[in-house]
Amino acid sequence: MSDKPFIYTFSNAVGCFLYDVNLNQVVKIEKDFYDALNDGLNDIDERYKLFEEYKQLTEIGFLSTNRPSIIENTLTDFAETYLNSRLKSLILQVTQRCNLRCSYCYFSGDGKLTRQHTNKDMTWDLAKSAIDFFAAHSAQSDEVTISFYGGEPLLAFSLIKKSVVYAEELLFDKRIKYSITTNGTVINDEIVSFLEKHNFYILLSMDGPANVHNMFRRYAVDGTGSFEKVYSNLQFIKEKYPEFYKGIEINAVVSRDKDYFDSISFFENDQLLNKSRVHMNRVSDALRTDRYSETIQYRCARKTQLLRDLLDNIQQHNNNIEMRFDTSPDQLRAKFNKTEVLDKRFHHNGPCIPGYENLFIDVSGKFYPCVNASEYSESACIGNLEEGFCFDKIKAFMNIGKLSERECKNCVCMRFCNICPLSIDNNDEFSA
């Protein structure tokens, strides 16, 4: 156990500061005290204890030497209870087929880190077994969500219909929410009528105007862009199902080698979409062997949008576009809520209880923590329909901090760390 204050010091044009890990607070300090603190943190010099600022700060709880002695996820104690009786959401991979080949999609990659698109569909027997399993393990949940995922899930629309009818018979005593993620190309009147009747939440993929969208989101059969079909389908929904249309949200993927203001301007000004909720996500190279690099145009766009978000926040303007790859002013503010001193038992925030909030079941009946897992990964596979949950693997998933326990105990970033096990998965083990 170190006898040094568990803090991080830094300075900038505004002044000198310390961040107290135990209290999760930043405080401005005088330059002389800052210099003495830095000397004391780096060697045995403790002159900083003579400063009046030291006495004032320690009186109100700052500068504690307290550090966790065990890196262990406290949620581990509750994992079996939650997974056996309180599941919240089931995600069914109803098909691995897709009619598009989006260039950045990891299912369109080389197949080395995760699967490629295939012609496999989930059978009705397996879908029924998955819903049965979910029902048996969500007995204490009053409200549940069932989601449909692909590939392009609407290519398996008949299975979706059958699954919804069965779920409503089996889970009659619960409030059921349904959701689907779709590329928007195979929508028709029968599909929309069914989705509206069952109050589906729709997340529809569109990257921006035609010149942006069609650059990446192309049909598998001939390589042509899909923008015109997606846009006309949205127009159809808005005209025939106006109330249902209001609930459709847009998922836009931002390329890291281009300025993305064409997309922002499109979503802000297009008459069809300017009231839609838009989630903008940066293209990810997870589960791909190729790597994306950021250009100066992208960085400039990102910094400009951050400034716009900050000004909107200050002026309390509502913005329909959510930048999911940058921390918003509200999120940043929330990160520095004052806390109690660290417990002796601590683990960073990245690992969830895998399967509790998003139990993903693939076409073969294997269980994964969510849709972001590699379907080749033994580390991420947490069970299957025949054998149920594998709690040994689940507990290992939840406690990846054990891989670097010594470093984690003394890391000043422990309250901000959000490393998910899936981001350190090399398909046969989690990597320190």
Tab-separated table of C-alpha atoms in Angstrom:
chain	number	residue	atom	x	y	z
A	1	MET	CA	0.000	0.000	0.000
A	2	SER	CA	1.484	3.339	-1.070
A	3	ASP	CA	1.687	6.173	1.435
A	4	LYS	CA	1.519	8.754	-1.374
A	5	PRO	CA	-1.733	10.625	-2.060
A	6	PHE	CA	-3.738	8.874	-4.773
A	7	ILE	CA	-3.882	11.851	-7.128
A	8	TYR	CA	-2.908	13.052	-10.573
A	9	THR	CA	-1.472	16.548	-11.077
A	10	PHE	CA	-1.595	18.584	-14.276
A	11	SER	CA	-1.249	22.168	-15.461
A	12	ASN	CA	-2.366	24.214	-18.423
A	13	ALA	CA	-2.803	27.853	-19.459
A	14	VAL	CA	-5.479	28.312	-16.794
A	15	GLY	CA	-3.363	27.119	-13.861
A	16	CYS	CA	-2.305	24.095	-11.809
A	17	PHE	CA	-4.664	21.327	-10.736
A	18	LEU	CA	-4.897	18.010	-8.964
A	19	TYR	CA	-7.373	15.234	-9.616
A	20	ASP	CA	-8.222	13.210	-6.498
A	21	VAL	CA	-8.991	9.601	-7.480
A	22	ASN	CA	-10.842	8.776	-4.263
A	23	LEU	CA	-13.219	11.756	-4.425
A	24	ASN	CA	-13.288	11.934	-8.252
A	25	GLN	CA	-12.827	15.710	-8.047
A	26	VAL	CA	-10.522	18.254	-9.680
A	27	VAL	CA	-9.316	21.219	-7.644
A	28	LYS	CA	-7.156	24.192	-8.625
A	29	ILE	CA	-3.997	24.661	-6.524
A	30	GLU	CA	-1.165	27.176	-6.199
A	31	LYS	CA	1.996	26.717	-8.267
A	32	ASP	CA	4.334	26.303	-5.248
A	33	PHE	CA	2.123	23.588	-3.765
A	34	TYR	CA	1.832	21.935	-7.186
A	35	ASP	CA	5.627	21.775	-7.530
A	36	ALA	CA	6.062	20.389	-4.011
A	37	LEU	CA	3.354	17.776	-4.602
A	38	ASN	CA	5.018	16.609	-7.815
A	39	ASP	CA	8.368	16.300	-6.011
A	40	GLY	CA	6.722	14.292	-3.244
A	41	LEU	CA	4.908	11.981	-5.654
A	42	ASN	CA	8.147	11.182	-7.456
A	43	ASP	CA	10.439	10.615	-4.453
A	44	ILE	CA	10.469	10.630	-0.652
A	45	ASP	CA	10.278	14.434	-0.368
A	46	GLU	CA	7.160	15.288	1.687
A	47	ARG	CA	7.544	19.081	1.916
A	48	TYR	CA	4.085	19.382	0.431
A	49	LYS	CA	2.674	18.416	3.856
A	50	LEU	CA	3.926	21.739	5.240
A	51	PHE	CA	1.711	23.806	2.953
A	52	GLU	CA	-1.485	25.338	4.286
A	53	GLU	CA	-3.251	24.050	1.172
A	54	TYR	CA	-2.368	20.490	2.192
A	55	LYS	CA	-4.002	20.968	5.581
A	56	GLN	CA	-7.109	22.581	4.096
A	57	LEU	CA	-7.574	19.873	1.475
A	58	THR	CA	-7.024	16.959	3.856
A	59	GLU	CA	-9.603	18.407	6.249
A	60	ILE	CA	-12.274	18.066	3.558
A	61	GLY	CA	-11.210	14.591	2.448
A	62	PHE	CA	-8.720	15.251	-0.352
A	63	LEU	CA	-5.259	13.667	-0.724
A	64	SER	CA	-6.174	10.283	0.740
A	65	THR	CA	-3.599	7.512	0.220
A	66	ASN	CA	-6.377	4.911	0.038
A	67	ARG	CA	-6.115	2.446	-2.866
A	68	PRO	CA	-8.024	-0.756	-3.659
A	69	SER	CA	-6.290	-3.909	-2.511
A	70	ILE	CA	-8.275	-6.360	-4.688
A	71	ILE	CA	-9.281	-5.971	-8.332
A	72	GLU	CA	-12.568	-7.835	-8.521
A	73	ASN	CA	-15.951	-7.023	-10.001
A	74	THR	CA	-18.522	-6.787	-7.197
A	75	LEU	CA	-21.275	-7.662	-9.708
A	76	THR	CA	-19.796	-11.167	-9.894
A	77	ASP	CA	-21.694	-11.990	-6.695
A	78	PHE	CA	-25.002	-11.327	-8.460
A	79	ALA	CA	-24.311	-12.747	-11.926
A	80	GLU	CA	-26.013	-16.117	-11.487
A	81	THR	CA	-29.128	-14.593	-9.891
A	82	TYR	CA	-29.515	-12.005	-12.642
A	83	LEU	CA	-28.888	-14.434	-15.479
A	84	ASN	CA	-31.125	-17.152	-14.079
A	85	SER	CA	-34.180	-15.007	-13.403
A	86	ARG	CA	-33.842	-11.357	-14.488
A	87	LEU	CA	-32.816	-11.289	-18.150
A	88	LYS	CA	-33.875	-8.023	-19.781
A	89	SER	CA	-33.287	-8.397	-23.505
A	90	LEU	CA	-33.060	-11.177	-26.089
A	91	ILE	CA	-31.401	-10.567	-29.471
A	92	LEU	CA	-32.118	-13.210	-32.098
A	93	GLN	CA	-29.825	-13.498	-35.099
A	94	VAL	CA	-32.581	-14.585	-37.429
A	95	THR	CA	-30.306	-14.698	-40.487
A	96	GLN	CA	-26.711	-14.250	-41.582
A	97	ARG	CA	-27.877	-13.249	-45.065
A	98	CYS	CA	-27.557	-9.652	-46.236
A	99	ASN	CA	-28.451	-8.064	-49.575
A	100	LEU	CA	-25.820	-5.328	-49.107
A	101	ARG	CA	-22.033	-5.462	-48.856
A	102	CYS	CA	-21.169	-2.325	-46.894
A	103	SER	CA	-17.431	-1.809	-47.270
A	104	TYR	CA	-16.830	-1.026	-43.577
A	105	CYS	CA	-19.005	-3.840	-42.162
A	106	TYR	CA	-16.927	-6.453	-40.388
A	107	PHE	CA	-19.150	-9.159	-41.851
A	108	SER	CA	-17.924	-7.943	-45.267
A	109	GLY	CA	-14.304	-8.363	-44.156
A	110	ASP	CA	-11.866	-11.166	-44.864
A	111	GLY	CA	-13.412	-13.565	-42.340
A	112	LYS	CA	-10.232	-13.878	-40.256
A	113	LEU	CA	-11.566	-12.277	-37.060
A	114	THR	CA	-15.276	-12.988	-37.358
A	115	ARG	CA	-17.693	-14.576	-39.787
A	116	GLN	CA	-18.592	-13.254	-43.218
A	117	HIS	CA	-22.144	-13.072	-44.561
A	118	THR	CA	-23.576	-16.537	-45.189
A	119	ASN	CA	-26.875	-18.053	-46.336
A	120	LYS	CA	-27.671	-19.448	-42.894
A	121	ASP	CA	-31.048	-18.688	-41.291
A	122	MET	CA	-32.202	-19.460	-37.769
A	123	THR	CA	-34.696	-22.322	-37.782
A	124	TRP	CA	-38.104	-21.979	-36.181
A	125	ASP	CA	-37.288	-24.736	-33.686
A	126	LEU	CA	-34.180	-22.879	-32.561
A	127	ALA	CA	-35.982	-19.523	-32.371
A	128	LYS	CA	-38.733	-21.131	-30.291
A	129	SER	CA	-36.134	-22.717	-27.977
A	130	ALA	CA	-34.394	-19.354	-27.595
A	131	ILE	CA	-37.661	-17.649	-26.601
A	132	ASP	CA	-38.421	-20.509	-24.195
A	133	PHE	CA	-34.980	-20.109	-22.605
A	134	PHE	CA	-35.468	-16.352	-22.326
A	135	ALA	CA	-38.878	-16.779	-20.725
A	136	ALA	CA	-37.497	-19.240	-18.169
A	137	HIS	CA	-34.651	-16.860	-17.268
A	138	SER	CA	-36.635	-13.599	-17.087
A	139	ALA	CA	-39.255	-14.651	-14.530
A	140	GLN	CA	-38.574	-11.625	-12.299
A	141	SER	CA	-38.514	-9.071	-15.121
A	142	ASP	CA	-41.770	-7.188	-15.652
A	143	GLU	CA	-40.617	-5.611	-18.916
A	144	VAL	CA	-38.456	-7.268	-21.576
A	145	THR	CA	-37.149	-6.485	-25.060
A	146	ILE	CA	-36.872	-8.865	-28.004
A	147	SER	CA	-34.683	-7.680	-30.882
A	148	PHE	CA	-34.041	-9.087	-34.337
A	149	TYR	CA	-30.627	-8.924	-35.933
A	150	GLY	CA	-28.825	-10.122	-39.051
A	151	GLY	CA	-27.402	-9.872	-41.667
A	152	GLU	CA	-30.470	-8.041	-42.784
A	153	PRO	CA	-33.163	-9.369	-40.403
A	154	LEU	CA	-36.115	-8.435	-42.608
A	155	LEU	CA	-34.957	-11.072	-45.100
A	156	ALA	CA	-36.281	-13.498	-42.463
A	157	PHE	CA	-39.545	-11.625	-41.937
A	158	SER	CA	-41.683	-14.768	-41.746
A	159	LEU	CA	-39.565	-16.025	-38.823
A	160	ILE	CA	-39.831	-12.632	-37.105
A	161	LYS	CA	-43.637	-12.751	-37.376
A	162	LYS	CA	-43.788	-16.274	-35.988
A	163	SER	CA	-41.436	-15.362	-33.126
A	164	VAL	CA	-43.472	-12.306	-32.124
A	165	VAL	CA	-46.744	-14.261	-32.057
A	166	TYR	CA	-45.141	-16.993	-29.945
A	167	ALA	CA	-43.464	-14.535	-27.569
A	168	GLU	CA	-46.754	-12.775	-26.900
A	169	GLU	CA	-48.428	-16.063	-26.049
A	170	LEU	CA	-45.594	-17.217	-23.788
A	171	LEU	CA	-44.769	-13.862	-22.135
A	172	PHE	CA	-48.356	-12.715	-21.748
A	173	ASP	CA	-47.693	-11.439	-18.221
A	174	LYS	CA	-44.905	-9.046	-19.286
A	175	ARG	CA	-44.623	-5.786	-21.182
A	176	ILE	CA	-42.717	-6.678	-24.356
A	177	LYS	CA	-40.818	-4.189	-26.466
A	178	TYR	CA	-39.612	-5.144	-29.928
A	179	SER	CA	-36.751	-3.666	-31.912
A	180	ILE	CA	-34.987	-4.251	-35.183
A	181	THR	CA	-31.886	-2.921	-36.906
A	182	THR	CA	-32.388	-2.746	-40.680
A	183	ASN	CA	-30.698	-1.375	-43.785
A	184	GLY	CA	-34.121	-0.188	-44.960
A	185	THR	CA	-34.012	-1.729	-48.426
A	186	VAL	CA	-36.583	-4.549	-48.168
A	187	ILE	CA	-39.397	-2.647	-46.452
A	188	ASN	CA	-42.901	-3.022	-47.872
A	189	ASP	CA	-46.475	-2.381	-46.751
A	190	GLU	CA	-46.945	-5.807	-45.137
A	191	ILE	CA	-43.751	-5.420	-43.113
A	192	VAL	CA	-44.448	-1.866	-41.944
A	193	SER	CA	-48.033	-2.738	-41.018
A	194	PHE	CA	-46.798	-5.594	-38.835
A	195	LEU	CA	-44.025	-3.529	-37.229
A	196	GLU	CA	-46.461	-0.719	-36.449
A	197	LYS	CA	-49.050	-3.115	-35.007
A	198	HIS	CA	-46.465	-4.496	-32.577
A	199	ASN	CA	-44.933	-1.100	-31.818
A	200	PHE	CA	-41.433	-1.950	-33.007
A	201	TYR	CA	-38.519	0.398	-32.392
A	202	ILE	CA	-36.683	0.788	-35.710
A	203	LEU	CA	-33.023	1.689	-36.088
A	204	LEU	CA	-32.469	2.269	-39.785
A	205	SER	CA	-29.044	2.645	-41.386
A	206	MET	CA	-28.383	5.716	-43.524
A	207	ASP	CA	-25.017	7.446	-43.661
A	208	GLY	CA	-26.015	10.780	-45.196
A	209	PRO	CA	-26.857	12.126	-48.671
A	210	ALA	CA	-26.613	9.892	-51.737
A	211	ASN	CA	-22.960	10.708	-52.514
A	212	VAL	CA	-21.931	9.678	-48.971
A	213	HIS	CA	-24.319	6.753	-48.408
A	214	ASN	CA	-23.679	5.124	-51.788
A	215	MET	CA	-19.923	5.262	-51.299
A	216	PHE	CA	-20.155	2.464	-48.717
A	217	ARG	CA	-23.623	0.925	-48.647
A	218	ARG	CA	-23.922	-1.023	-51.918
A	219	TYR	CA	-25.985	-3.967	-53.131
A	220	ALA	CA	-24.216	-7.326	-53.110
A	221	VAL	CA	-25.619	-8.351	-56.479
A	222	ASP	CA	-24.284	-5.492	-58.646
A	223	GLY	CA	-22.431	-2.976	-56.425
A	224	THR	CA	-24.908	-0.144	-56.972
A	225	GLY	CA	-25.740	2.233	-54.143
A	226	SER	CA	-28.816	1.750	-51.960
A	227	PHE	CA	-29.658	5.373	-51.062
A	228	GLU	CA	-32.547	5.875	-53.460
A	229	LYS	CA	-34.357	2.731	-52.273
A	230	VAL	CA	-33.876	3.528	-48.584
A	231	TYR	CA	-34.994	7.138	-49.023
A	232	SER	CA	-38.109	6.184	-51.011
A	233	ASN	CA	-39.015	3.577	-48.372
A	234	LEU	CA	-38.786	6.242	-45.673
A	235	GLN	CA	-41.012	8.526	-47.752
A	236	PHE	CA	-43.547	5.704	-48.079
A	237	ILE	CA	-43.595	5.086	-44.314
A	238	LYS	CA	-43.992	8.776	-43.524
A	239	GLU	CA	-46.883	9.158	-45.963
A	240	LYS	CA	-48.832	6.008	-44.997
A	241	TYR	CA	-47.769	5.555	-41.339
A	242	PRO	CA	-46.950	9.090	-40.133
A	243	GLU	CA	-47.150	8.384	-36.390
A	244	PHE	CA	-45.029	5.249	-36.673
A	245	TYR	CA	-42.496	7.164	-38.786
A	246	LYS	CA	-41.857	9.615	-35.944
A	247	GLY	CA	-40.318	6.817	-33.869
A	248	ILE	CA	-37.808	5.645	-36.493
A	249	GLU	CA	-34.224	6.530	-35.594
A	250	ILE	CA	-31.280	6.721	-37.973
A	251	ASN	CA	-27.895	5.077	-37.534
A	252	ALA	CA	-25.187	6.873	-39.541
A	253	VAL	CA	-21.615	5.633	-39.836
A	254	VAL	CA	-18.901	8.280	-40.144
A	255	SER	CA	-15.740	7.547	-42.125
A	256	ARG	CA	-12.506	8.575	-40.416
A	257	ASP	CA	-10.866	9.694	-43.637
A	258	LYS	CA	-13.448	12.292	-44.681
A	259	ASP	CA	-15.102	15.497	-43.545
A	260	TYR	CA	-18.585	14.455	-42.386
A	261	PHE	CA	-20.330	17.843	-42.475
A	262	ASP	CA	-22.149	16.838	-45.675
A	263	SER	CA	-23.946	14.221	-43.573
A	264	ILE	CA	-24.648	16.586	-40.685
A	265	SER	CA	-26.003	19.239	-43.049
A	266	PHE	CA	-28.154	16.615	-44.772
A	267	PHE	CA	-29.738	15.349	-41.547
A	268	GLU	CA	-30.278	18.887	-40.264
A	269	ASN	CA	-31.861	20.271	-43.443
A	270	ASP	CA	-33.519	17.453	-45.382
A	271	GLN	CA	-37.302	17.848	-45.111
A	272	LEU	CA	-37.867	14.128	-44.638
A	273	LEU	CA	-35.198	13.624	-41.961
A	274	ASN	CA	-34.655	16.931	-40.154
A	275	LYS	CA	-36.838	15.858	-37.234
A	276	SER	CA	-35.443	12.317	-37.012
A	277	ARG	CA	-33.173	11.247	-34.178
A	278	VAL	CA	-29.764	10.498	-35.707
A	279	HIS	CA	-26.993	8.510	-34.022
A	280	MET	CA	-23.624	9.134	-35.682
A	281	ASN	CA	-21.044	6.414	-35.057
A	282	ARG	CA	-17.426	6.416	-36.153
A	283	VAL	CA	-16.483	3.559	-38.480
A	284	SER	CA	-14.822	0.844	-36.414
A	285	ASP	CA	-11.944	-1.438	-37.333
A	286	ALA	CA	-12.898	-3.892	-34.580
A	287	LEU	CA	-13.026	-7.449	-35.953
A	288	ARG	CA	-11.248	-6.316	-39.133
A	289	THR	CA	-7.632	-6.919	-40.086
A	290	ASP	CA	-7.370	-3.585	-41.915
A	291	ARG	CA	-7.046	-0.374	-39.915
A	292	TYR	CA	-8.576	3.060	-40.426
A	293	SER	CA	-6.549	6.229	-39.936
A	294	GLU	CA	-7.874	9.727	-39.313
A	295	THR	CA	-7.239	12.513	-41.832
A	296	ILE	CA	-6.843	16.196	-41.023
A	297	GLN	CA	-10.264	16.850	-42.619
A	298	TYR	CA	-11.880	14.384	-40.239
A	299	ARG	CA	-10.118	15.845	-37.189
A	300	CYS	CA	-11.159	19.380	-38.118
A	301	ALA	CA	-14.775	18.269	-38.572
A	302	ARG	CA	-14.702	16.459	-35.244
A	303	LYS	CA	-13.312	19.434	-33.309
A	304	THR	CA	-15.762	21.808	-34.996
A	305	GLN	CA	-18.706	19.569	-34.092
A	306	LEU	CA	-17.471	19.322	-30.498
A	307	LEU	CA	-17.499	23.122	-30.289
A	308	ARG	CA	-20.997	23.229	-31.787
A	309	ASP	CA	-22.200	20.674	-29.228
A	310	LEU	CA	-20.677	22.719	-26.423
A	311	LEU	CA	-22.362	25.921	-27.615
A	312	ASP	CA	-25.705	24.107	-28.019
A	313	ASN	CA	-25.311	22.783	-24.473
A	314	ILE	CA	-24.577	26.240	-23.048
A	315	GLN	CA	-27.524	27.766	-24.911
A	316	GLN	CA	-29.748	24.766	-24.047
A	317	HIS	CA	-30.573	24.034	-27.693
A	318	ASN	CA	-31.928	20.605	-28.532
A	319	ASN	CA	-29.986	18.834	-31.266
A	320	ASN	CA	-31.427	15.846	-33.149
A	321	ILE	CA	-27.931	14.530	-33.958
A	322	GLU	CA	-26.060	12.498	-31.352
A	323	MET	CA	-22.307	12.073	-31.892
A	324	ARG	CA	-21.686	8.676	-30.328
A	325	PHE	CA	-17.911	8.765	-30.735
A	326	ASP	CA	-17.232	11.915	-28.690
A	327	THR	CA	-18.015	12.789	-25.095
A	328	SER	CA	-20.791	15.367	-24.859
A	329	PRO	CA	-20.578	18.245	-22.344
A	330	ASP	CA	-23.269	16.584	-20.201
A	331	GLN	CA	-21.426	13.264	-20.243
A	332	LEU	CA	-18.157	14.951	-19.334
A	333	ARG	CA	-19.799	16.774	-16.448
A	334	ALA	CA	-21.335	13.548	-15.187
A	335	LYS	CA	-17.933	11.852	-15.139
A	336	PHE	CA	-16.828	14.139	-12.302
A	337	ASN	CA	-19.642	13.539	-9.822
A	338	LYS	CA	-18.227	13.513	-6.317
A	339	THR	CA	-17.819	9.999	-4.927
A	340	GLU	CA	-17.004	8.207	-1.705
A	341	VAL	CA	-13.475	6.893	-1.140
A	342	LEU	CA	-12.575	3.778	-3.080
A	343	ASP	CA	-13.570	0.400	-1.669
A	344	LYS	CA	-10.883	-2.178	-1.019
A	345	ARG	CA	-12.537	-4.247	-3.761
A	346	PHE	CA	-12.691	-2.454	-7.101
A	347	HIS	CA	-13.019	-3.106	-10.833
A	348	HIS	CA	-13.258	-0.719	-13.762
A	349	ASN	CA	-16.611	-0.128	-15.473
A	350	GLY	CA	-16.107	-1.830	-18.855
A	351	PRO	CA	-17.349	-5.387	-18.225
A	352	CYS	CA	-21.110	-5.913	-17.931
A	353	ILE	CA	-22.882	-9.002	-16.657
A	354	PRO	CA	-22.662	-10.640	-20.097
A	355	GLY	CA	-26.064	-11.615	-21.421
A	356	TYR	CA	-28.070	-9.848	-18.720
A	357	GLU	CA	-28.989	-6.760	-20.730
A	358	ASN	CA	-28.324	-8.124	-24.236
A	359	LEU	CA	-28.349	-11.887	-24.620
A	360	PHE	CA	-27.358	-12.435	-28.239
A	361	ILE	CA	-28.186	-15.880	-29.651
A	362	ASP	CA	-26.771	-16.663	-33.088
A	363	VAL	CA	-28.255	-18.879	-35.812
A	364	SER	CA	-26.632	-21.984	-34.282
A	365	GLY	CA	-27.852	-21.332	-30.722
A	366	LYS	CA	-24.599	-20.008	-29.215
A	367	PHE	CA	-24.757	-17.267	-26.558
A	368	TYR	CA	-22.754	-14.013	-26.711
A	369	PRO	CA	-22.777	-10.891	-24.499
A	370	CYS	CA	-24.000	-8.681	-27.371
A	371	VAL	CA	-23.840	-8.250	-31.140
A	372	ASN	CA	-20.297	-6.819	-30.973
A	373	ALA	CA	-18.712	-10.182	-30.126
A	374	SER	CA	-16.782	-12.187	-32.686
A	375	GLU	CA	-18.715	-15.311	-33.593
A	376	TYR	CA	-15.383	-17.132	-33.835
A	377	SER	CA	-14.482	-16.311	-30.247
A	378	GLU	CA	-14.339	-19.013	-27.606
A	379	SER	CA	-13.659	-16.325	-24.995
A	380	ALA	CA	-16.828	-14.393	-25.839
A	381	CYS	CA	-19.112	-17.427	-26.194
A	382	ILE	CA	-20.869	-17.643	-22.808
A	383	GLY	CA	-23.047	-20.707	-23.368
A	384	ASN	CA	-25.559	-22.256	-25.734
A	385	LEU	CA	-29.155	-23.426	-25.847
A	386	GLU	CA	-28.273	-27.046	-25.081
A	387	GLU	CA	-26.135	-26.428	-21.990
A	388	GLY	CA	-27.258	-22.979	-20.795
A	389	PHE	CA	-24.895	-20.363	-19.394
A	390	CYS	CA	-21.223	-21.138	-18.723
A	391	PHE	CA	-20.674	-19.256	-15.463
A	392	ASP	CA	-16.925	-19.875	-15.329
A	393	LYS	CA	-16.498	-18.006	-18.612
A	394	ILE	CA	-18.955	-15.326	-17.513
A	395	LYS	CA	-16.976	-14.630	-14.327
A	396	ALA	CA	-13.718	-14.482	-16.291
A	397	PHE	CA	-15.384	-12.007	-18.666
A	398	MET	CA	-16.488	-9.806	-15.775
A	399	ASN	CA	-13.066	-9.760	-14.120
A	400	ILE	CA	-10.628	-8.900	-16.905
A	401	GLY	CA	-8.979	-6.446	-14.483
A	402	LYS	CA	-7.332	-9.509	-12.948
A	403	LEU	CA	-5.140	-9.653	-16.062
A	404	SER	CA	-3.379	-6.458	-14.990
A	405	GLU	CA	-4.236	-6.341	-11.302
A	406	ARG	CA	-1.009	-4.738	-10.076
A	407	GLU	CA	-1.255	-1.891	-12.597
A	408	CYS	CA	-4.978	-1.413	-12.071
A	409	LYS	CA	-4.637	-0.983	-8.305
A	410	ASN	CA	-2.504	2.132	-8.845
A	411	CYS	CA	-4.071	3.545	-11.993
A	412	VAL	CA	-5.366	7.116	-11.635
A	413	CYS	CA	-7.735	6.491	-14.592
A	414	MET	CA	-9.577	3.650	-12.854
A	415	ARG	CA	-12.831	5.601	-12.518
A	416	PHE	CA	-12.797	6.503	-16.236
A	417	CYS	CA	-11.756	3.135	-17.626
A	418	ASN	CA	-14.367	1.498	-19.832
A	419	ILE	CA	-12.375	-1.309	-21.438
A	420	CYS	CA	-14.829	-3.966	-22.568
A	421	PRO	CA	-13.489	-7.539	-22.701
A	422	LEU	CA	-14.558	-7.735	-26.352
A	423	SER	CA	-11.988	-5.040	-27.195
A	424	ILE	CA	-9.122	-7.202	-25.870
A	425	ASP	CA	-10.381	-10.516	-27.261
A	426	ASN	CA	-8.011	-12.395	-29.571
A	427	ASN	CA	-10.631	-15.153	-30.070
A	428	ASP	CA	-9.046	-17.732	-27.764
A	429	GLU	CA	-8.350	-15.611	-24.674
A	430	PHE	CA	-8.543	-12.083	-23.348
A	431	SER	CA	-5.203	-10.336	-23.724
A	432	ALA	CA	-3.511	-8.357	-20.953
